[in-house]
Coordinates of C-alpha atoms and ligand atoms in Angstrom, one line a residue:
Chain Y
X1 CA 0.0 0.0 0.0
X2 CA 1.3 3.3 -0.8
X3 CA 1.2 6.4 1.8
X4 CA -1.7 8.5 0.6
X5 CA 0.0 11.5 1.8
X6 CA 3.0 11.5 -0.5
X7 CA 1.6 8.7 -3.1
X8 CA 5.3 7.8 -2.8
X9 CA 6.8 5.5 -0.4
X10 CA 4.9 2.9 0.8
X11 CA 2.6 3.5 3.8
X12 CA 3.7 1.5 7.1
X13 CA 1.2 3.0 9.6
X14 CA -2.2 2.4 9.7
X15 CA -4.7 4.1 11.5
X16 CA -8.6 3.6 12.5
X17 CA -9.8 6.6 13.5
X18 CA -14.0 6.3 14.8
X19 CA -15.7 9.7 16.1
X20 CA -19.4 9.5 15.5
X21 CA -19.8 6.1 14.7
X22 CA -17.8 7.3 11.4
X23 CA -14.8 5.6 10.4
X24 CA -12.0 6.5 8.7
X25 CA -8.8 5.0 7.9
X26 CA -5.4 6.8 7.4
X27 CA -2.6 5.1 5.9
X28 CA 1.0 6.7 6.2
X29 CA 4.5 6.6 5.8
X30 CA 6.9 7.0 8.5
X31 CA 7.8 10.3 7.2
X32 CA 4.6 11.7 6.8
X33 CA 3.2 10.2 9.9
X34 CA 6.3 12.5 11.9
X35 CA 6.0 15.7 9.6
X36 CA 5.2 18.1 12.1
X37 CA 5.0 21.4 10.6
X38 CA 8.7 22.0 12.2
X39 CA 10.4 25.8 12.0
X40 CA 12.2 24.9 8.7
X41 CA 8.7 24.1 6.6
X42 CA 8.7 26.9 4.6
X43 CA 5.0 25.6 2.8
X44 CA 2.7 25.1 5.4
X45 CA -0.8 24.2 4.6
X46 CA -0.3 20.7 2.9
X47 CA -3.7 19.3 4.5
X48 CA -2.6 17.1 6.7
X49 CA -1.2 18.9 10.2
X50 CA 0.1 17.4 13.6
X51 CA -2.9 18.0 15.2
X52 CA -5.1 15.8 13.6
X53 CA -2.4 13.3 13.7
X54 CA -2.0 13.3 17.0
X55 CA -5.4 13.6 18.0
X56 CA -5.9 10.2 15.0
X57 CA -3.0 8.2 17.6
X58 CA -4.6 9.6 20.7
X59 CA -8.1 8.2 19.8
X60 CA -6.4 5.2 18.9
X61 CA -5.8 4.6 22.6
X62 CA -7.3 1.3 23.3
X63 CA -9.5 2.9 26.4
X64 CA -10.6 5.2 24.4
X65 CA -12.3 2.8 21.8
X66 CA -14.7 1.0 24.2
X67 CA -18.5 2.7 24.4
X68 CA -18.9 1.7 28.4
X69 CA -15.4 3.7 28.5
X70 CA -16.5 7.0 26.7
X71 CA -19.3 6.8 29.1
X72 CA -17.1 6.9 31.8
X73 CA -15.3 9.3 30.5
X74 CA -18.0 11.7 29.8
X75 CA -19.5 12.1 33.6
X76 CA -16.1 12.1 34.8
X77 CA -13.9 14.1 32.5
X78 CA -10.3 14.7 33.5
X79 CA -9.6 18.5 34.0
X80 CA -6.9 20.6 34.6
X81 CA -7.4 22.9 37.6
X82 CA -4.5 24.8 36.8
X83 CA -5.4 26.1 33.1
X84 CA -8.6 24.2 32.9
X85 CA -8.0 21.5 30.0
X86 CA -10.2 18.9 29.6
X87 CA -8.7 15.8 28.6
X88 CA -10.9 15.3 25.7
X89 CA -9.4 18.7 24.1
X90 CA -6.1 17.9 24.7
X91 CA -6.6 14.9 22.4
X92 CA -8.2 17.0 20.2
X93 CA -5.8 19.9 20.0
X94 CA -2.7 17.6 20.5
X95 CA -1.2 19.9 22.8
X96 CA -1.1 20.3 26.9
X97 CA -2.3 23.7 28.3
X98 CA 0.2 24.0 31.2
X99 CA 3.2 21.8 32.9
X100 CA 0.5 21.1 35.4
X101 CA -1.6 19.1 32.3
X102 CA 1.1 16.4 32.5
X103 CA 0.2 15.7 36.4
X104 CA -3.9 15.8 35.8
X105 CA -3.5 13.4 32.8
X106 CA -0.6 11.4 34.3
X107 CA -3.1 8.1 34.1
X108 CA -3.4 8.3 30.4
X109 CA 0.1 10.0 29.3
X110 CA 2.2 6.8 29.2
X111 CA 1.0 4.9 26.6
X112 CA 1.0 7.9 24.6
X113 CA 4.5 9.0 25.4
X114 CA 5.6 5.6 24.6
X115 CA 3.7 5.9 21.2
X116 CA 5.4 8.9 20.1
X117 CA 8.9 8.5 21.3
X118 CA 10.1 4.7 20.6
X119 CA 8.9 3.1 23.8
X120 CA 10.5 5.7 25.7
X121 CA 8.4 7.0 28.8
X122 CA 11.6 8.2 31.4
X123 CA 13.9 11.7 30.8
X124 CA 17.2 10.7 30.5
X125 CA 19.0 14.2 29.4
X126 CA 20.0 17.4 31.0
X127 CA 18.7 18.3 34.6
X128 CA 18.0 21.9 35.3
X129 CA 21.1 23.0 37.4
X130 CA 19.3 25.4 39.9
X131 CA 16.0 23.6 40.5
X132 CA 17.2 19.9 39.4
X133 CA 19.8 19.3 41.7
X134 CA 18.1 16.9 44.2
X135 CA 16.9 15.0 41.3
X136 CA 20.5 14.7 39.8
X137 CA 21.6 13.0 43.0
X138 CA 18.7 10.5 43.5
X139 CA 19.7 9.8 39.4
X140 CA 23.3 9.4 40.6
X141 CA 22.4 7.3 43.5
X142 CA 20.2 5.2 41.1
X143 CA 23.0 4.3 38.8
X144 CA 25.2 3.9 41.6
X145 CA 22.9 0.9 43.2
X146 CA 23.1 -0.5 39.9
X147 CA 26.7 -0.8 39.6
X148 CA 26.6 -1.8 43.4
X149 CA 24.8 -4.8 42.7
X150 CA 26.7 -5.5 39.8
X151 CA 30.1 -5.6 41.7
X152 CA 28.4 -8.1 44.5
X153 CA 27.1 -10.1 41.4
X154 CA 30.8 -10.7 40.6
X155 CA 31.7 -10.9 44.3
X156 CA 34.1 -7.7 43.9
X157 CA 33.3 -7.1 47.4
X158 CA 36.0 -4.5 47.9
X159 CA 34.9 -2.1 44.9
X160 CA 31.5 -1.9 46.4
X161 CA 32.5 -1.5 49.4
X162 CA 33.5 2.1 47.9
X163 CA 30.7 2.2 45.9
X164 CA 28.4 1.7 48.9
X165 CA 29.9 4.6 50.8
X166 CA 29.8 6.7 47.6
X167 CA 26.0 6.0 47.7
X168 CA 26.1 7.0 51.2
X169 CA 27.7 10.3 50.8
X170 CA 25.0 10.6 48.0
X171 CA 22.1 10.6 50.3
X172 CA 23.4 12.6 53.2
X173 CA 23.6 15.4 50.3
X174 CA 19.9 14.9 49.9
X175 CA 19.0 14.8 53.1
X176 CA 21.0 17.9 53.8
X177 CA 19.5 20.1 50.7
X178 CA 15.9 18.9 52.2
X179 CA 16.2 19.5 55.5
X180 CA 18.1 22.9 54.2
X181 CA 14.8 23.6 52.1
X182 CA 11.9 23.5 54.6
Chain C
X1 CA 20.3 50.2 -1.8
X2 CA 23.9 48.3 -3.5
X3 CA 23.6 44.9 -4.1
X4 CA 26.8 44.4 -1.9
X5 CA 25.7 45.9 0.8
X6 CA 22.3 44.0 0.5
X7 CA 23.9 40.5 0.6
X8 CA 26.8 41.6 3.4
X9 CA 23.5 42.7 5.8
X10 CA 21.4 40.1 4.7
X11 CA 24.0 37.2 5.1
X12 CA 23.8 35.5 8.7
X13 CA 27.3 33.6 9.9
X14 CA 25.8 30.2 8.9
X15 CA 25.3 31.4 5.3
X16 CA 28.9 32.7 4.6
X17 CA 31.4 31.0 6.5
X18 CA 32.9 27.8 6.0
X19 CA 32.5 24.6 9.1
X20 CA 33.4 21.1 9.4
X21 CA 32.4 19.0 5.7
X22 CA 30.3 22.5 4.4
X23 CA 31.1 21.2 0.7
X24 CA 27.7 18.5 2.1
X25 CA 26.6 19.8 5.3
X26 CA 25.2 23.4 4.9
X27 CA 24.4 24.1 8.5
X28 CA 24.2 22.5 11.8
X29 CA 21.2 23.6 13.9
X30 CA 19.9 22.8 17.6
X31 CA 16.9 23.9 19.1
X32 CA 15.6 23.8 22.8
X33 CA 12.0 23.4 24.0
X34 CA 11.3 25.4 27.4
X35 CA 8.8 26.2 29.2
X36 CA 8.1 28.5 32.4
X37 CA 6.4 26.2 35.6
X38 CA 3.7 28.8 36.4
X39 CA 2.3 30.0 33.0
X40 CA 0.0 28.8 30.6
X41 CA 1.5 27.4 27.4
X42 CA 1.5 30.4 24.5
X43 CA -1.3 28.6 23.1
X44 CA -3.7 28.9 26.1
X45 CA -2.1 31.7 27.8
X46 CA -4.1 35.1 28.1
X47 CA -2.1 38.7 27.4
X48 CA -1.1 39.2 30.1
X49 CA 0.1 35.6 30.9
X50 CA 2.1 36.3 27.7
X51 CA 3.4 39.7 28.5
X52 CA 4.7 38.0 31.8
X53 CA 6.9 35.8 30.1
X54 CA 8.5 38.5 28.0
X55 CA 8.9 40.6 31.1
X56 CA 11.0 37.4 32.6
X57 CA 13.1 37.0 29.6
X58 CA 13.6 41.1 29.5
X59 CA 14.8 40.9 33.4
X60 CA 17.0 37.8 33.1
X61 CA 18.9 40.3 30.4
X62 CA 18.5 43.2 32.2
X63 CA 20.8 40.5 34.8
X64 CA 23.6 40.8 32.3
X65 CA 23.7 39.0 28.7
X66 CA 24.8 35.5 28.5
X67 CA 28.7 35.3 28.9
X68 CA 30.6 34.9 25.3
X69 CA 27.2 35.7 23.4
X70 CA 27.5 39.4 23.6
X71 CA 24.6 42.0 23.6
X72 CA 21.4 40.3 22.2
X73 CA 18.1 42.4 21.5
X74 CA 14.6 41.5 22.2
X75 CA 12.1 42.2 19.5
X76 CA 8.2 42.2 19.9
X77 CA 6.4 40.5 16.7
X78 CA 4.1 43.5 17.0
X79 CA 7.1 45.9 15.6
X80 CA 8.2 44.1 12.9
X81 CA 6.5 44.4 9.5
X82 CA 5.1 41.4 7.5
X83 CA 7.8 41.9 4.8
X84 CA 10.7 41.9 7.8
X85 CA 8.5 38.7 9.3
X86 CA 9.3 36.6 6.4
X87 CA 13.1 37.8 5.4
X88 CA 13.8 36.6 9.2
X89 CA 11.5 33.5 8.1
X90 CA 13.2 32.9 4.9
X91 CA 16.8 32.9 7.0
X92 CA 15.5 30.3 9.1
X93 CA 15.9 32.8 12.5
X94 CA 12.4 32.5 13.4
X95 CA 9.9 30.0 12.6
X96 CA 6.4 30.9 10.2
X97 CA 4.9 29.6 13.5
X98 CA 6.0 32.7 15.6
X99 CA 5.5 35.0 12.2
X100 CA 2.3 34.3 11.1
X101 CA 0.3 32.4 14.6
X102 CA 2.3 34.2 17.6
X103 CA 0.2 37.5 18.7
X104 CA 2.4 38.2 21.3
X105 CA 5.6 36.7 20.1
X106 CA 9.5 37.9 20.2
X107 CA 12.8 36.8 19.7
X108 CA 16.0 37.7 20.5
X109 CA 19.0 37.9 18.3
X110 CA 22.7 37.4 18.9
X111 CA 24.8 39.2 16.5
X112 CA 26.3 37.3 14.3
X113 CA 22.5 35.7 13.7
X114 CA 24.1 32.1 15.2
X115 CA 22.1 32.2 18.4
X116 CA 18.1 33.0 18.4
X117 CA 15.6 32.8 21.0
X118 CA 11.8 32.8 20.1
X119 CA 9.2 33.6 22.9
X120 CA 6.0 32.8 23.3
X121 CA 6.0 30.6 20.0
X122 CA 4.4 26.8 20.7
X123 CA 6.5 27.2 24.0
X124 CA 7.5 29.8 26.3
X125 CA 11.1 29.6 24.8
X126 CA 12.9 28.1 22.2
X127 CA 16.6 28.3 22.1
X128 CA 18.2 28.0 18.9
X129 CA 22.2 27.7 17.8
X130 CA 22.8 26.8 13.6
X131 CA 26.0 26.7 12.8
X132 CA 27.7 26.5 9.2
X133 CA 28.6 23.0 8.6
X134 CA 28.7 19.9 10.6
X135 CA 28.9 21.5 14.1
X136 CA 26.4 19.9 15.8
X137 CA 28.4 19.4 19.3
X138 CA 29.2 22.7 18.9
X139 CA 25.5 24.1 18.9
X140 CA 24.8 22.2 21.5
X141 CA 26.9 23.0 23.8
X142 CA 26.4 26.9 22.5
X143 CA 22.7 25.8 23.3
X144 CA 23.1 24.5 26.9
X145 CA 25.3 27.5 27.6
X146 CA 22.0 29.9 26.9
X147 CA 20.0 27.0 28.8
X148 CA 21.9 27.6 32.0
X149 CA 21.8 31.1 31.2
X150 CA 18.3 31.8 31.2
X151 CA 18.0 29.0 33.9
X152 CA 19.6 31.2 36.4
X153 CA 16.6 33.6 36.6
X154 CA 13.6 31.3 35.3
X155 CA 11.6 28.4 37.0
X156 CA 11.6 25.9 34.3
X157 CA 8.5 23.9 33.7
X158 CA 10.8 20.3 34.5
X159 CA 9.7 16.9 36.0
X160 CA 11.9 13.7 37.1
X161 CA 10.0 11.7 34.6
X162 CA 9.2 13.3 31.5
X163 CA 11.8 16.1 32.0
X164 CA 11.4 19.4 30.4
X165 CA 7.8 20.0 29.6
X166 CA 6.4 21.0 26.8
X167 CA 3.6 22.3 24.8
X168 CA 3.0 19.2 22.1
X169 CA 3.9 16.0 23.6
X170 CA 6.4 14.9 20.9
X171 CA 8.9 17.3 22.1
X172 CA 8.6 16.3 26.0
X173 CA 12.0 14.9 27.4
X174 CA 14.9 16.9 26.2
X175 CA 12.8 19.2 23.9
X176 CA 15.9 19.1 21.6
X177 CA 15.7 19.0 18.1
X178 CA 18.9 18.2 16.1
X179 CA 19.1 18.6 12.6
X180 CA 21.4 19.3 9.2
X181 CA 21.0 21.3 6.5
X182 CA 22.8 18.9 3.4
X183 CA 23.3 19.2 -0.3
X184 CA 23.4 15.5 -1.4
X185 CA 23.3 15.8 -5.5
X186 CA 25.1 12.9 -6.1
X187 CA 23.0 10.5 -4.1
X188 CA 20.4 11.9 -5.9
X189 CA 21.9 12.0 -9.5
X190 CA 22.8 8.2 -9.0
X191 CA 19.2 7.1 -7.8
X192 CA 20.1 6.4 -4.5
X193 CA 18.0 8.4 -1.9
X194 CA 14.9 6.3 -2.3
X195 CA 17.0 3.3 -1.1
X196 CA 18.7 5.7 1.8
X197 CA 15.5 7.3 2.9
X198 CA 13.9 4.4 4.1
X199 CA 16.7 3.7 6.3
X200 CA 17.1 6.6 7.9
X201 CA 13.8 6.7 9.0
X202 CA 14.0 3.5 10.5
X203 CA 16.9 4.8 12.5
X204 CA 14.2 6.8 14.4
X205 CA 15.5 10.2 12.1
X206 CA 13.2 12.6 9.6
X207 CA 14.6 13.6 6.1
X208 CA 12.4 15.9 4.3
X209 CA 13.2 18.8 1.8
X210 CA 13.9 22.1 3.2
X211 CA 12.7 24.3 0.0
X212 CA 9.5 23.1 -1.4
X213 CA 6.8 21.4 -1.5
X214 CA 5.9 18.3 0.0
X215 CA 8.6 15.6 -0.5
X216 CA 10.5 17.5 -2.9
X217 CA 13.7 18.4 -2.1
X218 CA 14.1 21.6 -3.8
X219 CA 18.0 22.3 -4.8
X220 CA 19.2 18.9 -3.4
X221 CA 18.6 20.0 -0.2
X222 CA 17.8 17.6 2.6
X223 CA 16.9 18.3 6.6
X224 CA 17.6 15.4 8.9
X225 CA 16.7 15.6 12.4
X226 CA 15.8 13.4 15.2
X227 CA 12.5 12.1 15.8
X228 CA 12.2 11.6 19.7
X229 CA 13.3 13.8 22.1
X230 CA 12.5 11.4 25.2
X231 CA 14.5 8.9 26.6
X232 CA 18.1 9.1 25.6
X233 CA 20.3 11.8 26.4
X234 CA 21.2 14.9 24.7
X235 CA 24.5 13.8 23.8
X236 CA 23.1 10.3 22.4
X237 CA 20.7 12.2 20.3
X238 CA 23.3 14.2 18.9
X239 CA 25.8 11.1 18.5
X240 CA 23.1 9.2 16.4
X241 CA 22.4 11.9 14.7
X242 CA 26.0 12.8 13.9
X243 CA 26.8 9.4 12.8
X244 CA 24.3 8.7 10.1
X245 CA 25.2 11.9 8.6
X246 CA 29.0 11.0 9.0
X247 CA 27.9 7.8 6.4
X248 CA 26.3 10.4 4.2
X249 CA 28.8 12.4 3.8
X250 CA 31.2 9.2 3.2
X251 CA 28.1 7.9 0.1
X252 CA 27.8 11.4 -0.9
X253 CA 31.2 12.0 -1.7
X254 CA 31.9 7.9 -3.5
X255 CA 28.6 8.9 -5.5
X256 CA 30.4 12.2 -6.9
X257 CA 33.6 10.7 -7.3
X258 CA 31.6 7.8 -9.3
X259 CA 29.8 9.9 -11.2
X260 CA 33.2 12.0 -12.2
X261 CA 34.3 8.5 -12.9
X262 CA 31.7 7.3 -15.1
X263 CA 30.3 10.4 -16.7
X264 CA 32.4 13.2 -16.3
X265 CA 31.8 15.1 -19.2
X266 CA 28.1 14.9 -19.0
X267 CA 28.6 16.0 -15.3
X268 CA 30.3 18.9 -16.6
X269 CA 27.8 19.6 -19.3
X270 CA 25.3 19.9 -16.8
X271 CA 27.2 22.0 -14.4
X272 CA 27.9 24.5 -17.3
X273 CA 24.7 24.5 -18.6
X274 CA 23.0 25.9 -15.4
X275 CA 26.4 28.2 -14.8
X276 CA 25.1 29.6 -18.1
X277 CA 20.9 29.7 -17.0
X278 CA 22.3 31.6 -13.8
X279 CA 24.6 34.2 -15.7
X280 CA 22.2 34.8 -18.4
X281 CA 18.3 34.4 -17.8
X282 CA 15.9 37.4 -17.8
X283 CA 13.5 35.3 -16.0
X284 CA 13.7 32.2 -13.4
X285 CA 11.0 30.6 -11.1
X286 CA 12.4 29.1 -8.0
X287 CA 12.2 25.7 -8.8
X288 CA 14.7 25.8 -11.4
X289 CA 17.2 28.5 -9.6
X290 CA 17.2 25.8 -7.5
X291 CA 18.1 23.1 -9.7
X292 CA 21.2 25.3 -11.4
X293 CA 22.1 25.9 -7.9
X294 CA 22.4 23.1 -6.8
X295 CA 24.6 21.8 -9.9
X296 CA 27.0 25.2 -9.6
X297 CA 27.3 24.5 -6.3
X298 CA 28.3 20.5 -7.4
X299 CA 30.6 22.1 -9.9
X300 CA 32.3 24.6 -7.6
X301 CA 33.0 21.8 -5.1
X302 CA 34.2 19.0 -7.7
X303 CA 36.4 21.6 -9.5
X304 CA 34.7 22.7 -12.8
X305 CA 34.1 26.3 -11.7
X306 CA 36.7 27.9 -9.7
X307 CA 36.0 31.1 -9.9
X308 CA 33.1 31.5 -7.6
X309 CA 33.0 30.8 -4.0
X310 CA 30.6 27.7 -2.7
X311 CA 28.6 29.5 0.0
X312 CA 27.1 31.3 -3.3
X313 CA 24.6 28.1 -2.9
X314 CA 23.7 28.5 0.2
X315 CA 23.0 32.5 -0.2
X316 CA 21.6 32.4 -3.1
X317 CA 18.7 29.7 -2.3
X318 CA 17.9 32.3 0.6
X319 CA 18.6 36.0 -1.1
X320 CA 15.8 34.2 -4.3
X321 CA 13.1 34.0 -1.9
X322 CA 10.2 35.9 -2.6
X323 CA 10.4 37.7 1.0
X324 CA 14.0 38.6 0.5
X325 CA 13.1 39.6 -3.3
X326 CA 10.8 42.0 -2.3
X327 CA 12.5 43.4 0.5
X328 CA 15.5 44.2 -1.9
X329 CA 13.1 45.6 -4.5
X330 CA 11.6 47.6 -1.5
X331 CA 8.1 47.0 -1.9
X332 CA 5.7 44.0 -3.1
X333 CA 5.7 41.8 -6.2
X334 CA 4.0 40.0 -8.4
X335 CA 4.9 36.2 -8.9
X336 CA 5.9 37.3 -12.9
X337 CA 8.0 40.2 -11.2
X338 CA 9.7 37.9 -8.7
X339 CA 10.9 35.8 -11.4
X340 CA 12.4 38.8 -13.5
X341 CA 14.3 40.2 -10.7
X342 CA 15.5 36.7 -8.9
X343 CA 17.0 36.3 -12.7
X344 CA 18.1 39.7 -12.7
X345 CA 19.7 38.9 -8.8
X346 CA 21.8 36.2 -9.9
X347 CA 23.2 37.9 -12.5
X348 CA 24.1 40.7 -10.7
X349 CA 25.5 38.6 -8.1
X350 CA 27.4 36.5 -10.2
X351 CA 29.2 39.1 -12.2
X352 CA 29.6 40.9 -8.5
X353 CA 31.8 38.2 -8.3
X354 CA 33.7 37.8 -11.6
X355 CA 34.7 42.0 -11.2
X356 CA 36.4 41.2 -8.0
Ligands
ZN1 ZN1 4.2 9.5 2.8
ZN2 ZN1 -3.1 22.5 32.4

């Protein structure tokens, strides 16, 4: 089958989109399934925007497909009491209102996240330097156990011996910086 | 105003100077999602939500400007007019997004045009460092330096598990976007990048034509980027990126050096023919400007045309535009007009050239 966005390459995402008892099916190639309208797009306007797309993957969600769900969904709609988005726009705009959207739909965020980024759902990059710190140790601390239980794996009881106290030095910081914060 | 003096205040750093592999990679560009923790995303925010934010960026300067980047100015969307919008558009400093959809919209500007920072555009702030050629480390590490900068002063919008937050969901994580600016005619003269694309995308990366429409590739021009910005780290993002475009550049360069092989007279033929559309037409539509381009350019790096510098590609696909056109001719124009004086631009700039 051959993406009916570019009539070129062949299309390797399907997707079943129902609203109304309506269906309609996309079917994409990789590329045009991830255009997103990015700064260098000089042409905007080709028909077929991020938006929809995302709002196409988010009402693939498999929760979202079942009538006794919508129901649910309808008396007890998710809303954000910080910039008051429903969850229903979000999917329908494709795009949070506020940092604070990513706590109120925290429930239904990770199969999406995974969805759009490879099966990734955890930050591994930068940590803010003023207001990340505490999370940059407990990250630290978290590799650290890991490498802990490696050495006692391999019985190299003397290197985690250090590594132990490093991990101990680690968590006196924290506590420090919390107790220092209240 | 001279032509000269157009082009030397019209021509941003990435545009003139030479990096790392320029005769393929064109430009090197980062970009940074960020958001402020108390304020509504642009898109929901109210005026005065808006006006906040640009108050925040104007007293993190007011602080002192970020060390090694020198003075940068803040300009409101509201003072600039729609022909200046898309010249700044058409040099890839600010997105169409934050020209055409930002009502309360800014940017600021570092001097040599390598570093700009759009406000209030799909999120609070986007950082963004291009480079000329293959510099991608570089930008980065340009970017994180105006990251910590602004981070000094500003309560990012940040959590443990889905780090810096965004707007649109795709950018959540590191909100970086890495991507390269390269002229690959010889993969495309030899048939190859329907057999490369493919493969890129399944490394998780986007290739799409910069300059026109849909999946052309206007002027063998190609954009790769990276495709998620969640769960590997900025430096792994730029490492993947860095080495697929590292084997591109190594198939770019055996395609050319086939094709020299195996058809070097033809190659030359072509090369010579558009030198000669360029220095002669009265009248030339972007598509094809592009195309001759794109083969001058080819024929300035293999060594047919020496006496023309190669970032003449990279200006030129910019200076045709019809915003930069019409800014030059100082007023609007007519597609039929455009054509005439892009023609009548090349010329010019080509025999600016040859009288040096
Ligand atoms: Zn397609
Ligand atoms: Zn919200």
């Amino acid at each position: 089958m051959i993406c009916q966005e570019c009539n070129q390459r062949p299309a390797t995402l399907h997707f079943t989109n129902i609203s109304n008892g309506d269906k309609t099916e996309m079917h994409l190639c990789e590329r045009c399934a991830q255009e997103q309208g990015e700064m260098f797009m000089m042409n905007q306007g080709s028909g077929f925007s991020i938006n929809n797309l995302l709002a196409g993957l988010l009402n693939m969600e498999p929760s979202f497909q079942t009538k006794k769900q919508e129901a649910f969904h309808q008396e007890h709609v998710l809303k954000c009491n910080h910039c008051s988005m429903t969850f229903p726009q979000f999917v329908k705009v494709g795009r949070f209102g506020c940092a604070n959207c990513y706590e109120t739909f925290k429930g239904q965020l990770p199969p999406i996240i995974r969805r759009l980024h490879s099966g990734n759902s955890t930050h591994m990059g930068k940590i803010p330097r003023r207001i990340g710190g505490n999370i940059q140790i407990q990250r630290n601390i978290a590799n650290l156990k890991q490498v802990l239980s490696e050495h006692i794996s391999k019985e190299e009881f003397e290197k985690a011996v250090e590594v132990r106290d490093q991990i101990r030095s680690l968590e006196k910081q924290l506590e420090d910086k919390r107790k220092g914060g209240e | 105003m001279s032509l000269e003096r157009f082009i030397s205040q019209a021509v941003s750093s990435w545009m003139s100077e030479d990096g790392p592999d320029s005769d393929i990679v064109l430009s090197s560009r980062i970009r940074l999602a960020r958001n402020l923790s108390e304020i509504n995303f642009p898109t929901l925010a109210t005026n005065e939500e808006s006006g906040k934010v640009i108050e925040t960026i104007e007293d993190r300067i007011s602080k002192g400007p970020a060390p090694g980047f020198g003075k940068m100015e803040l300009l409101k969307m509201d003072d600039i007019k729609p022909l200046q919008k898309r010249v700044l558009v058409e040099k890839h400093l600010i997105s169409p997004h934050l020209a055409e959809n930002a009502p309360h919209g800014a940017f600021l500007l570092s001097e040599n045009e390598e570093i700009s920072i759009m406000i209030n555009e799909e999120d609070h702030i986007r950082i963004q460092c291009l480079f000329p050629g293959l510099q991608l480390t570089e930008a980065l590490e340009a970017a994180n330096l105006i990251d910590d900068w602004l981070e000094e002063n500003i309560n990012y919008a940040f959590d443990e598990h889905y780090g810096y937050l965004t707007s649109c969901p795709t950018n959540a994580g590191t909100g970086l976007r890495a991507s390269v600016m390269m002229h690959l005619p010889g993969l495309v003269l030899t048939r190859q990048m329907n057999r490369i694309l493919p493969a890129i995308n399944q490394l998780g990366l986007v290739v799409r034509g910069i300059y026109g429409e849909g999946s052309e590739a206007l002027g063998n021009i190609f954009q790769i980027s990276n495709q998620i910005t969640l769960g590997k780290s900025e430096e792994d993002i730029v490492e993947d990126l860095n080495s697929v475009v590292s084997q591109l550049i190594a198939q770019e360069r055996s395609a050319r050096g086939a094709l020299q092989k195996t058809s070097n007279i033809q190659l030359e033929d072509r090369v010579f023919r558009s030198y000669g559309t360029l220095a002669h037409s009265r009248i030339i539509e972007t598509k094809e400007a592009a195309n001759c381009l794109s083969d001058v350019r080819l024929g300035i790096d293999m060594g047919y045309i020496k006496d023309i510098p190669r970032n003449i590609l990279n200006e030129l696909m910019i200076l045709t535009q019809p915003g930069f056109l019409q800014q030059y001719a100082g007023g609007p124009l007519s597609p039929d007009e455009r054509d005439i004086r892009r023609a009548a631009f090349i010329r010019e700039r080509i025999n600016m050239e040859k009288n040096q």
